[in-house]
Amino acid sequence: MARSIRPDTVSGLPRILCALAVAYLGALPATAQTCDIAPVARPAGFPDQPINIFIPRSTASGSFPLSDEIAKAIRNLKDENGNDLNIEVNLLFKFGGNLEIALEYFSELPPNGYNVVQLNDTYASLLAKSREQEVFLTPLNIAQITFSQLYIRTDDTRFSDLDSFVAHAAASDTDPLQIAIFGGDDTGRGLEDFLLDKFEETFLIPIDRSSDDPEVQPTLDTADATAPAFAPQAYESGSERYFSLFNDTDSQDGHADALIEQPGDIARLIEGKFLKPIFTLLPEHDVTEALTSRLGPTTSFQTPDRGQCHTYYRFRGFFVQQGLPDDRRRFLEWVFQQAFNSESFQQFNRTHYMDVLYSDTDIIQSYCSNKQAEAFFYDSISHFKECFDAASPDMIQ
């Protein structure tokens, strides 16, 4: 049976080559968005040893370069009198088991301000899914707020844009298209799964969940006998996920036909014209001019969310234990916000497309205000809970 598809959802999409995005990069002015932050007094004797930033991802992910850049910026910070702060920073890896290894290790460390962990939206997803998971970490600052896009190979002869991609997926004589997403054995459902659900609802094409969480039932009636058009393939390693698009279908390392990822993590693949976006996984009203001028126009979600599920934004930030001495906590907040302000870090965010949402007032306040950063984080947890409840109440543990 042919797969059902709503014909009016994919017509007239612009066909913009990835080269245009590269051309725009050199044409745009380098306008940084910095925060107005009052100086904070340095606590006596703190820090008298290096600050440790723990990274719960592999070196191939976007977490390592982010932590490396923020560490460089911290090392170069000066006080209000122009004197070097002389703060040393170590980068340490605690990788594996999704975030569980890093979180378990971090929970045993003393809350003295010398240890910081870099986390992303997966942490909010874990907290939302488990009623027993204790929120013992709180954000120092949010360093990146971004979004996901759906990417294909620029040289794929089967489809070149969203029109042809959806048409190919809907054909009755093709196997389900494999979409590479983030995930591990114990990851469960995260933001990318919800975005796939939303994509499924938009185009009325079923997703094969047989290789996904076994507790999750298909969202469409299986009695319909409509063949699935997409199947998510989860990879915890960034390099395996990205390059699965370049593997043969029978590769032992896995093969994918498309990828859901944030643009910053694959900036080199975009600029090298290896991958191009065909869909932006944001509501249409959230797609900014800065975004389209940098990455080229793509189609986005036009309809309201299912229920109250508003989780679209990806984020990375730096977290510490709750219960830190107040003076150390305030000083660390100032240090990390000053590092965000630095020219080098602003340039890093620009080259990784992390500045395209700066025009959103709420988002820039989440960078600049610790109160807003905490609100952004806890709102993300609430939104994930709404998504889990909408998908299946049994998913909350």
mmCIF file of C-alpha atoms in Angstrom:
data_model
loop_
_atom_site.group_PDB
_atom_site.id
_atom_site.type_symbol
_atom_site.label_atom_id
_atom_site.label_comp_id
_atom_site.label_asym_id
_atom_site.label_seq_id
_atom_site.Cartn_x
_atom_site.Cartn_y
_atom_site.Cartn_z
ATOM 1 C CA MET A 1 0.000 0.000 0.000
ATOM 2 C CA ALA A 2 1.271 3.469 -0.847
ATOM 3 C CA ARG A 3 2.080 5.666 2.101
ATOM 4 C CA SER A 4 -0.416 8.464 2.712
ATOM 5 C CA ILE A 5 0.768 12.042 2.361
ATOM 6 C CA ARG A 6 -0.951 15.385 2.440
ATOM 7 C CA PRO A 7 -0.073 16.934 -0.940
ATOM 8 C CA ASP A 8 -0.447 20.588 0.035
ATOM 9 C CA THR A 9 2.264 20.517 2.712
ATOM 10 C CA VAL A 10 5.386 20.265 0.562
ATOM 11 C CA SER A 11 4.750 22.320 -2.538
ATOM 12 C CA GLY A 12 6.665 25.362 -3.685
ATOM 13 C CA LEU A 13 9.680 25.015 -1.394
ATOM 14 C CA PRO A 14 12.688 27.160 -2.291
ATOM 15 C CA ARG A 15 15.702 25.319 -3.682
ATOM 16 C CA ILE A 16 18.640 27.245 -2.269
ATOM 17 C CA LEU A 17 22.091 25.776 -2.689
ATOM 18 C CA CYS A 18 24.273 25.446 0.391
ATOM 19 C CA ALA A 19 26.843 27.667 -1.317
ATOM 20 C CA LEU A 20 24.590 30.673 -0.736
ATOM 21 C CA ALA A 21 24.896 30.211 3.024
ATOM 22 C CA VAL A 22 28.669 30.257 2.722
ATOM 23 C CA ALA A 23 28.540 33.436 0.644
ATOM 24 C CA TYR A 24 26.398 35.131 3.261
ATOM 25 C CA LEU A 25 28.919 34.348 5.979
ATOM 26 C CA GLY A 26 31.470 36.709 4.528
ATOM 27 C CA ALA A 27 28.945 39.431 3.799
ATOM 28 C CA LEU A 28 27.382 39.833 7.238
ATOM 29 C CA PRO A 29 28.820 42.265 9.778
ATOM 30 C CA ALA A 30 30.344 40.760 12.900
ATOM 31 C CA THR A 31 27.824 42.083 15.418
ATOM 32 C CA ALA A 32 28.316 40.546 18.844
ATOM 33 C CA GLN A 33 25.612 40.416 21.486
ATOM 34 C CA THR A 34 27.233 40.966 24.862
ATOM 35 C CA CYS A 35 25.795 41.359 28.340
ATOM 36 C CA ASP A 36 26.049 44.300 30.718
ATOM 37 C CA ILE A 37 27.369 42.685 33.902
ATOM 38 C CA ALA A 38 28.482 44.463 37.052
ATOM 39 C CA PRO A 39 31.859 43.394 38.495
ATOM 40 C CA VAL A 40 31.798 40.845 41.320
ATOM 41 C CA ALA A 41 34.396 40.782 44.073
ATOM 42 C CA ARG A 42 36.709 37.806 44.084
ATOM 43 C CA PRO A 43 36.287 35.663 47.239
ATOM 44 C CA ALA A 44 39.359 35.509 49.422
ATOM 45 C CA GLY A 45 41.566 32.613 48.372
ATOM 46 C CA PHE A 46 39.240 31.477 45.569
ATOM 47 C CA PRO A 47 40.113 29.984 43.253
ATOM 48 C CA ASP A 48 43.615 29.034 44.355
ATOM 49 C CA GLN A 49 43.637 25.942 42.155
ATOM 50 C CA PRO A 50 42.334 25.202 38.635
ATOM 51 C CA ILE A 51 38.617 25.125 37.849
ATOM 52 C CA ASN A 52 37.669 21.725 36.414
ATOM 53 C CA ILE A 53 35.128 21.656 33.581
ATOM 54 C CA PHE A 54 33.751 18.155 33.081
ATOM 55 C CA ILE A 55 32.565 17.218 29.582
ATOM 56 C CA PRO A 56 30.121 14.273 29.385
ATOM 57 C CA ARG A 57 30.490 13.858 25.619
ATOM 58 C CA SER A 58 33.177 12.649 23.224
ATOM 59 C CA THR A 59 35.737 14.911 21.556
ATOM 60 C CA ALA A 60 33.790 14.530 18.288
ATOM 61 C CA SER A 61 30.707 16.261 19.686
ATOM 62 C CA GLY A 62 30.054 19.985 19.891
ATOM 63 C CA SER A 63 30.543 19.889 23.672
ATOM 64 C CA PHE A 64 34.339 19.767 23.546
ATOM 65 C CA PRO A 65 34.988 22.836 21.346
ATOM 66 C CA LEU A 66 32.443 24.813 23.388
ATOM 67 C CA SER A 67 34.177 23.988 26.671
ATOM 68 C CA ASP A 68 37.576 24.591 25.110
ATOM 69 C CA GLU A 69 36.560 28.064 23.916
ATOM 70 C CA ILE A 70 34.987 29.063 27.222
ATOM 71 C CA ALA A 71 38.123 27.826 29.029
ATOM 72 C CA LYS A 72 40.369 29.927 26.769
ATOM 73 C CA ALA A 73 38.212 32.978 27.403
ATOM 74 C CA ILE A 74 38.328 32.441 31.188
ATOM 75 C CA ARG A 75 42.121 32.138 31.150
ATOM 76 C CA ASN A 76 42.335 35.536 29.425
ATOM 77 C CA LEU A 77 39.924 37.412 31.722
ATOM 78 C CA LYS A 78 40.944 40.558 33.580
ATOM 79 C CA ASP A 79 39.444 42.330 36.566
ATOM 80 C CA GLU A 80 37.892 45.821 36.474
ATOM 81 C CA ASN A 81 41.391 47.325 36.871
ATOM 82 C CA GLY A 82 42.802 45.481 33.877
ATOM 83 C CA ASN A 83 44.794 42.940 35.891
ATOM 84 C CA ASP A 84 44.882 39.305 34.827
ATOM 85 C CA LEU A 85 42.607 37.109 36.917
ATOM 86 C CA ASN A 86 45.008 34.193 36.364
ATOM 87 C CA ILE A 87 42.320 31.539 36.601
ATOM 88 C CA GLU A 88 43.469 28.152 35.340
ATOM 89 C CA VAL A 89 40.959 25.762 33.773
ATOM 90 C CA ASN A 90 41.190 22.007 33.234
ATOM 91 C CA LEU A 91 39.015 20.113 30.757
ATOM 92 C CA LEU A 92 38.133 16.596 31.905
ATOM 93 C CA PHE A 93 35.998 13.951 30.194
ATOM 94 C CA LYS A 94 33.390 11.715 31.818
ATOM 95 C CA PHE A 95 31.839 10.078 28.765
ATOM 96 C CA GLY A 96 29.409 7.175 28.470
ATOM 97 C CA GLY A 97 26.014 5.917 29.522
ATOM 98 C CA ASN A 98 24.325 8.998 28.110
ATOM 99 C CA LEU A 99 24.907 11.436 31.023
ATOM 100 C CA GLU A 100 24.685 8.933 33.859
ATOM 101 C CA ILE A 101 28.436 8.421 34.384
ATOM 102 C CA ALA A 102 29.104 12.151 34.550
ATOM 103 C CA LEU A 103 26.125 12.856 36.819
ATOM 104 C CA GLU A 104 26.941 10.029 39.221
ATOM 105 C CA TYR A 105 30.565 11.145 39.434
ATOM 106 C CA PHE A 106 29.636 14.791 39.879
ATOM 107 C CA SER A 107 27.157 14.013 42.645
ATOM 108 C CA GLU A 108 30.061 12.756 44.797
ATOM 109 C CA LEU A 109 32.167 15.901 44.439
ATOM 110 C CA PRO A 110 32.193 18.541 47.184
ATOM 111 C CA PRO A 111 30.191 21.716 46.371
ATOM 112 C CA ASN A 112 33.190 24.017 46.669
ATOM 113 C CA GLY A 113 33.087 25.812 43.308
ATOM 114 C CA TYR A 114 36.101 24.097 41.778
ATOM 115 C CA ASN A 115 34.062 21.738 39.636
ATOM 116 C CA VAL A 116 31.759 22.684 36.763
ATOM 117 C CA VAL A 117 29.972 20.341 34.374
ATOM 118 C CA GLN A 118 28.831 21.221 30.865
ATOM 119 C CA LEU A 119 25.335 19.903 30.144
ATOM 120 C CA ASN A 120 22.742 20.244 27.412
ATOM 121 C CA ASP A 121 19.025 19.744 26.842
ATOM 122 C CA THR A 122 19.429 15.980 27.346
ATOM 123 C CA TYR A 123 19.815 16.689 31.066
ATOM 124 C CA ALA A 124 16.429 18.439 31.104
ATOM 125 C CA SER A 125 14.958 15.450 29.275
ATOM 126 C CA LEU A 126 16.352 13.015 31.865
ATOM 127 C CA LEU A 127 14.957 15.095 34.722
ATOM 128 C CA ALA A 128 11.556 15.253 33.047
ATOM 129 C CA LYS A 129 11.389 11.529 32.450
ATOM 130 C CA SER A 130 12.276 10.368 35.958
ATOM 131 C CA ARG A 131 10.316 11.312 39.066
ATOM 132 C CA GLU A 132 13.191 10.002 41.171
ATOM 133 C CA GLN A 133 15.968 12.033 39.511
ATOM 134 C CA GLU A 134 17.133 14.719 41.912
ATOM 135 C CA VAL A 135 17.831 18.202 40.556
ATOM 136 C CA PHE A 136 21.132 18.787 42.329
ATOM 137 C CA LEU A 137 22.715 20.957 39.625
ATOM 138 C CA THR A 138 21.896 24.520 38.673
ATOM 139 C CA PRO A 139 23.126 26.583 35.695
ATOM 140 C CA LEU A 140 25.927 29.087 36.062
ATOM 141 C CA ASN A 141 25.086 30.339 32.619
ATOM 142 C CA ILE A 142 23.625 29.243 29.319
ATOM 143 C CA ALA A 143 26.322 29.454 26.642
ATOM 144 C CA GLN A 144 24.420 28.365 23.526
ATOM 145 C CA ILE A 145 20.754 28.287 22.547
ATOM 146 C CA THR A 146 20.086 26.876 19.126
ATOM 147 C CA PHE A 147 17.752 24.599 17.154
ATOM 148 C CA SER A 148 17.789 21.518 14.957
ATOM 149 C CA GLN A 149 17.515 21.096 11.238
ATOM 150 C CA LEU A 150 16.978 18.125 8.963
ATOM 151 C CA TYR A 151 20.013 17.579 6.712
ATOM 152 C CA ILE A 152 20.703 15.483 3.633
ATOM 153 C CA ARG A 153 23.823 14.937 1.552
ATOM 154 C CA THR A 154 24.211 17.579 -1.131
ATOM 155 C CA ASP A 155 25.142 14.909 -3.691
ATOM 156 C CA ASP A 156 22.254 12.537 -2.931
ATOM 157 C CA THR A 157 20.689 11.633 -6.284
ATOM 158 C CA ARG A 158 17.401 10.405 -4.774
ATOM 159 C CA PHE A 159 16.251 13.758 -3.386
ATOM 160 C CA SER A 160 17.568 17.304 -3.269
ATOM 161 C CA ASP A 161 15.018 19.201 -1.157
ATOM 162 C CA LEU A 162 12.071 18.632 1.154
ATOM 163 C CA ASP A 163 9.626 18.102 -1.734
ATOM 164 C CA SER A 164 11.580 15.218 -3.203
ATOM 165 C CA PHE A 165 12.628 13.881 0.214
ATOM 166 C CA VAL A 166 9.043 13.493 1.422
ATOM 167 C CA ALA A 167 7.903 12.174 -1.958
ATOM 168 C CA HIS A 168 10.640 9.539 -1.892
ATOM 169 C CA ALA A 169 9.755 8.546 1.672
ATOM 170 C CA ALA A 170 6.070 8.259 0.776
ATOM 171 C CA ALA A 171 6.672 5.955 -2.186
ATOM 172 C CA SER A 172 5.373 2.424 -1.662
ATOM 173 C CA ASP A 173 8.405 0.651 -3.139
ATOM 174 C CA THR A 174 11.127 2.146 -0.922
ATOM 175 C CA ASP A 175 12.441 1.086 2.466
ATOM 176 C CA PRO A 176 11.963 3.523 5.359
ATOM 177 C CA LEU A 177 14.462 6.356 5.259
ATOM 178 C CA GLN A 178 16.882 6.140 8.171
ATOM 179 C CA ILE A 179 17.203 9.411 10.114
ATOM 180 C CA ALA A 180 20.257 9.680 12.372
ATOM 181 C CA ILE A 181 19.532 11.194 15.784
ATOM 182 C CA PHE A 182 21.361 11.430 19.097
ATOM 183 C CA GLY A 183 20.877 8.572 21.536
ATOM 184 C CA GLY A 184 22.408 5.653 23.400
ATOM 185 C CA ASP A 185 21.194 2.388 24.854
ATOM 186 C CA ASP A 186 19.844 4.116 27.951
ATOM 187 C CA THR A 187 18.911 7.465 26.444
ATOM 188 C CA GLY A 188 15.196 6.898 25.999
ATOM 189 C CA ARG A 189 13.260 9.524 24.097
ATOM 190 C CA GLY A 190 14.750 12.985 23.806
ATOM 191 C CA LEU A 191 14.089 16.199 21.959
ATOM 192 C CA GLU A 192 14.925 14.776 18.540
ATOM 193 C CA ASP A 193 12.298 12.055 19.002
ATOM 194 C CA PHE A 194 9.658 14.687 19.733
ATOM 195 C CA LEU A 195 10.756 16.661 16.696
ATOM 196 C CA LEU A 196 10.365 13.521 14.593
ATOM 197 C CA ASP A 197 6.883 13.057 16.060
ATOM 198 C CA LYS A 198 6.053 16.626 15.055
ATOM 199 C CA PHE A 199 7.484 16.027 11.585
ATOM 200 C CA GLU A 200 5.349 12.897 11.314
ATOM 201 C CA GLU A 201 2.206 14.815 12.272
ATOM 202 C CA THR A 202 2.957 17.613 9.809
ATOM 203 C CA PHE A 203 3.333 15.352 6.786
ATOM 204 C CA LEU A 204 1.059 12.502 7.923
ATOM 205 C CA ILE A 205 3.779 9.903 7.344
ATOM 206 C CA PRO A 206 4.280 7.154 9.942
ATOM 207 C CA ILE A 207 7.604 6.517 11.690
ATOM 208 C CA ASP A 208 8.948 3.039 12.374
ATOM 209 C CA ARG A 209 9.658 2.889 16.133
ATOM 210 C CA SER A 210 10.686 -0.795 16.196
ATOM 211 C CA SER A 211 14.345 0.119 16.725
ATOM 212 C CA ASP A 212 13.495 2.887 19.184
ATOM 213 C CA ASP A 213 12.292 2.630 22.777
ATOM 214 C CA PRO A 214 10.366 -0.692 22.919
ATOM 215 C CA GLU A 215 7.836 0.823 25.307
ATOM 216 C CA VAL A 216 6.804 3.440 22.760
ATOM 217 C CA GLN A 217 3.912 2.407 20.572
ATOM 218 C CA PRO A 218 3.477 3.695 16.995
ATOM 219 C CA THR A 219 1.607 6.977 16.927
ATOM 220 C CA LEU A 220 -0.529 5.873 13.977
ATOM 221 C CA ASP A 221 -2.970 2.968 14.020
ATOM 222 C CA THR A 222 -1.024 -0.159 13.001
ATOM 223 C CA ALA A 223 -4.238 -1.659 11.641
ATOM 224 C CA ASP A 224 -4.037 0.929 8.885
ATOM 225 C CA ALA A 225 -1.239 -1.187 7.334
ATOM 226 C CA THR A 226 0.407 2.000 6.129
ATOM 227 C CA ALA A 227 4.101 1.281 5.720
ATOM 228 C CA PRO A 228 6.465 3.441 7.804
ATOM 229 C CA ALA A 229 8.369 6.057 5.835
ATOM 230 C CA PHE A 230 11.032 6.987 8.402
ATOM 231 C CA ALA A 231 12.986 5.111 11.040
ATOM 232 C CA PRO A 232 15.162 6.838 13.674
ATOM 233 C CA GLN A 233 18.708 5.522 14.114
ATOM 234 C CA ALA A 234 20.325 6.592 17.385
ATOM 235 C CA TYR A 235 24.065 7.193 17.760
ATOM 236 C CA GLU A 236 25.661 8.477 20.953
ATOM 237 C CA SER A 237 28.944 9.255 19.177
ATOM 238 C CA GLY A 238 28.861 12.475 17.190
ATOM 239 C CA SER A 239 31.289 11.282 14.502
ATOM 240 C CA GLU A 240 29.349 8.042 13.922
ATOM 241 C CA ARG A 241 26.106 10.008 13.705
ATOM 242 C CA TYR A 242 27.391 12.577 11.237
ATOM 243 C CA PHE A 243 29.215 10.194 8.939
ATOM 244 C CA SER A 244 26.481 7.569 8.899
ATOM 245 C CA LEU A 245 25.153 9.563 5.938
ATOM 246 C CA PHE A 246 28.276 8.646 3.981
ATOM 247 C CA ASN A 247 28.243 4.914 4.748
ATOM 248 C CA ASP A 248 26.864 2.218 2.460
ATOM 249 C CA THR A 249 23.507 0.699 3.344
ATOM 250 C CA ASP A 250 25.165 -2.538 4.499
ATOM 251 C CA SER A 251 27.886 -0.829 6.536
ATOM 252 C CA GLN A 252 28.540 -2.335 9.960
ATOM 253 C CA ASP A 253 29.001 1.199 11.281
ATOM 254 C CA GLY A 254 25.432 2.076 10.379
ATOM 255 C CA HIS A 255 23.830 3.948 7.505
ATOM 256 C CA ALA A 256 21.461 6.921 7.494
ATOM 257 C CA ASP A 257 19.688 8.844 4.750
ATOM 258 C CA ALA A 258 19.220 12.069 6.704
ATOM 259 C CA LEU A 259 20.367 13.677 9.922
ATOM 260 C CA ILE A 260 18.740 15.779 12.637
ATOM 261 C CA GLU A 261 21.362 18.048 14.149
ATOM 262 C CA GLN A 262 22.017 21.590 15.231
ATOM 263 C CA PRO A 263 23.955 23.574 12.607
ATOM 264 C CA GLY A 264 26.845 24.499 14.897
ATOM 265 C CA ASP A 265 27.948 20.903 15.371
ATOM 266 C CA ILE A 266 28.262 20.289 11.636
ATOM 267 C CA ALA A 267 29.345 23.774 10.528
ATOM 268 C CA ARG A 268 32.327 22.391 8.579
ATOM 269 C CA LEU A 269 30.153 19.858 6.773
ATOM 270 C CA ILE A 270 27.728 22.636 5.829
ATOM 271 C CA GLU A 271 30.409 25.058 4.693
ATOM 272 C CA GLY A 272 32.212 22.265 2.824
ATOM 273 C CA LYS A 273 28.931 21.616 0.947
ATOM 274 C CA PHE A 274 28.760 18.008 2.137
ATOM 275 C CA LEU A 275 25.414 18.488 3.919
ATOM 276 C CA LYS A 276 22.551 20.930 3.483
ATOM 277 C CA PRO A 277 19.395 21.668 5.495
ATOM 278 C CA ILE A 278 15.987 21.002 3.987
ATOM 279 C CA PHE A 279 13.796 21.659 7.041
ATOM 280 C CA THR A 280 14.160 23.817 10.147
ATOM 281 C CA LEU A 281 12.626 22.176 13.214
ATOM 282 C CA LEU A 282 11.206 25.387 14.678
ATOM 283 C CA PRO A 283 7.793 27.023 14.537
ATOM 284 C CA GLU A 284 7.672 29.368 11.554
ATOM 285 C CA HIS A 285 7.230 32.448 13.769
ATOM 286 C CA ASP A 286 10.551 31.661 15.517
ATOM 287 C CA VAL A 287 12.600 31.590 12.321
ATOM 288 C CA THR A 288 14.569 34.844 12.329
ATOM 289 C CA GLU A 289 15.953 36.836 9.419
ATOM 290 C CA ALA A 290 19.433 36.228 10.823
ATOM 291 C CA LEU A 291 18.809 32.489 10.605
ATOM 292 C CA THR A 292 17.619 32.469 7.008
ATOM 293 C CA SER A 293 20.328 34.881 5.852
ATOM 294 C CA ARG A 294 23.022 32.651 7.307
ATOM 295 C CA LEU A 295 21.721 29.176 6.498
ATOM 296 C CA GLY A 296 19.304 29.852 3.675
ATOM 297 C CA PRO A 297 15.494 29.678 3.793
ATOM 298 C CA THR A 298 13.866 26.330 4.561
ATOM 299 C CA THR A 299 10.367 25.279 5.479
ATOM 300 C CA SER A 300 9.405 25.175 9.188
ATOM 301 C CA PHE A 301 6.456 24.039 11.274
ATOM 302 C CA GLN A 302 3.426 26.183 10.491
ATOM 303 C CA THR A 303 0.782 24.669 12.759
ATOM 304 C CA PRO A 304 0.359 25.070 16.552
ATOM 305 C CA ASP A 305 1.930 22.504 18.851
ATOM 306 C CA ARG A 306 0.252 19.297 19.849
ATOM 307 C CA GLY A 307 -1.098 19.920 23.356
ATOM 308 C CA GLN A 308 1.306 22.190 25.179
ATOM 309 C CA CYS A 309 4.552 20.756 23.804
ATOM 310 C CA HIS A 310 6.746 23.762 23.066
ATOM 311 C CA THR A 311 10.199 22.176 23.306
ATOM 312 C CA TYR A 312 12.169 23.134 20.216
ATOM 313 C CA TYR A 313 15.323 24.840 21.417
ATOM 314 C CA ARG A 314 18.610 23.032 21.973
ATOM 315 C CA PHE A 315 20.944 24.450 24.576
ATOM 316 C CA ARG A 316 24.288 23.937 26.289
ATOM 317 C CA GLY A 317 25.351 25.490 29.549
ATOM 318 C CA PHE A 318 27.668 25.168 32.514
ATOM 319 C CA PHE A 319 26.280 23.812 35.782
ATOM 320 C CA VAL A 320 27.404 23.579 39.412
ATOM 321 C CA GLN A 321 26.015 21.861 42.469
ATOM 322 C CA GLN A 322 23.336 23.554 44.459
ATOM 323 C CA GLY A 323 24.570 24.607 47.864
ATOM 324 C CA LEU A 324 27.716 26.400 46.697
ATOM 325 C CA PRO A 325 28.853 29.214 49.022
ATOM 326 C CA ASP A 326 27.058 32.338 47.773
ATOM 327 C CA ASP A 327 30.221 34.379 47.209
ATOM 328 C CA ARG A 328 31.823 31.650 45.101
ATOM 329 C CA ARG A 329 28.627 31.076 43.161
ATOM 330 C CA ARG A 330 28.257 34.781 42.307
ATOM 331 C CA PHE A 331 31.913 35.048 41.278
ATOM 332 C CA LEU A 332 31.692 31.990 39.024
ATOM 333 C CA GLU A 333 28.518 33.375 37.408
ATOM 334 C CA TRP A 334 30.391 36.590 36.651
ATOM 335 C CA VAL A 335 33.433 34.697 35.321
ATOM 336 C CA PHE A 336 31.408 32.558 32.919
ATOM 337 C CA GLN A 337 29.280 35.497 31.748
ATOM 338 C CA GLN A 338 32.417 37.552 31.148
ATOM 339 C CA ALA A 339 33.803 34.646 29.144
ATOM 340 C CA PHE A 340 30.593 34.624 27.105
ATOM 341 C CA ASN A 341 31.082 38.368 26.512
ATOM 342 C CA SER A 342 34.633 37.935 25.230
ATOM 343 C CA GLU A 343 35.361 38.676 21.589
ATOM 344 C CA SER A 344 36.860 35.231 21.090
ATOM 345 C CA PHE A 345 33.785 33.409 22.374
ATOM 346 C CA GLN A 346 31.385 35.648 20.467
ATOM 347 C CA GLN A 347 33.354 34.880 17.316
ATOM 348 C CA PHE A 348 33.143 31.162 18.137
ATOM 349 C CA ASN A 349 29.361 31.354 18.463
ATOM 350 C CA ARG A 350 29.127 33.297 15.197
ATOM 351 C CA THR A 351 31.143 30.769 13.208
ATOM 352 C CA HIS A 352 28.996 27.982 14.641
ATOM 353 C CA TYR A 353 25.680 29.719 13.786
ATOM 354 C CA MET A 354 24.924 30.149 17.481
ATOM 355 C CA ASP A 355 24.209 33.867 17.146
ATOM 356 C CA VAL A 356 21.207 33.650 14.816
ATOM 357 C CA LEU A 357 18.704 33.734 17.699
ATOM 358 C CA TYR A 358 20.293 36.705 19.489
ATOM 359 C CA SER A 359 17.495 38.973 18.267
ATOM 360 C CA ASP A 360 15.054 37.138 20.564
ATOM 361 C CA THR A 361 14.832 39.226 23.770
ATOM 362 C CA ASP A 362 13.994 36.261 26.009
ATOM 363 C CA ILE A 363 16.886 34.255 24.650
ATOM 364 C CA ILE A 364 19.491 36.977 25.088
ATOM 365 C CA GLN A 365 18.245 37.538 28.651
ATOM 366 C CA SER A 366 18.798 33.836 29.271
ATOM 367 C CA TYR A 367 22.447 34.420 28.354
ATOM 368 C CA CYS A 368 22.839 37.574 30.420
ATOM 369 C CA SER A 369 20.787 36.948 33.563
ATOM 370 C CA ASN A 370 21.316 34.016 35.886
ATOM 371 C CA LYS A 371 17.691 34.294 36.968
ATOM 372 C CA GLN A 372 16.612 34.001 33.329
ATOM 373 C CA ALA A 373 19.050 31.142 32.730
ATOM 374 C CA GLU A 374 17.495 29.193 35.587
ATOM 375 C CA ALA A 375 14.006 29.978 34.287
ATOM 376 C CA PHE A 376 14.989 28.767 30.797
ATOM 377 C CA PHE A 377 16.358 25.527 32.252
ATOM 378 C CA TYR A 378 13.383 24.760 34.479
ATOM 379 C CA ASP A 379 10.943 25.717 31.716
ATOM 380 C CA SER A 380 12.700 23.171 29.497
ATOM 381 C CA ILE A 381 12.108 20.459 32.089
ATOM 382 C CA SER A 382 8.421 21.410 32.300
ATOM 383 C CA HIS A 383 8.060 21.377 28.525
ATOM 384 C CA PHE A 384 9.681 17.958 28.293
ATOM 385 C CA LYS A 385 7.249 16.636 30.894
ATOM 386 C CA GLU A 386 4.371 17.962 28.789
ATOM 387 C CA CYS A 387 5.827 16.200 25.752
ATOM 388 C CA PHE A 388 6.228 12.916 27.619
ATOM 389 C CA ASP A 389 2.691 13.130 28.975
ATOM 390 C CA ALA A 390 1.318 13.846 25.503
ATOM 391 C CA ALA A 391 3.206 10.884 24.054
ATOM 392 C CA SER A 392 2.486 8.373 26.798
ATOM 393 C CA PRO A 393 1.925 8.835 30.549
ATOM 394 C CA ASP A 394 3.718 5.504 31.125
ATOM 395 C CA MET A 395 7.001 7.013 29.936
ATOM 396 C CA ILE A 396 7.408 8.962 33.179
ATOM 397 C CA GLN A 397 9.294 6.721 35.596
#
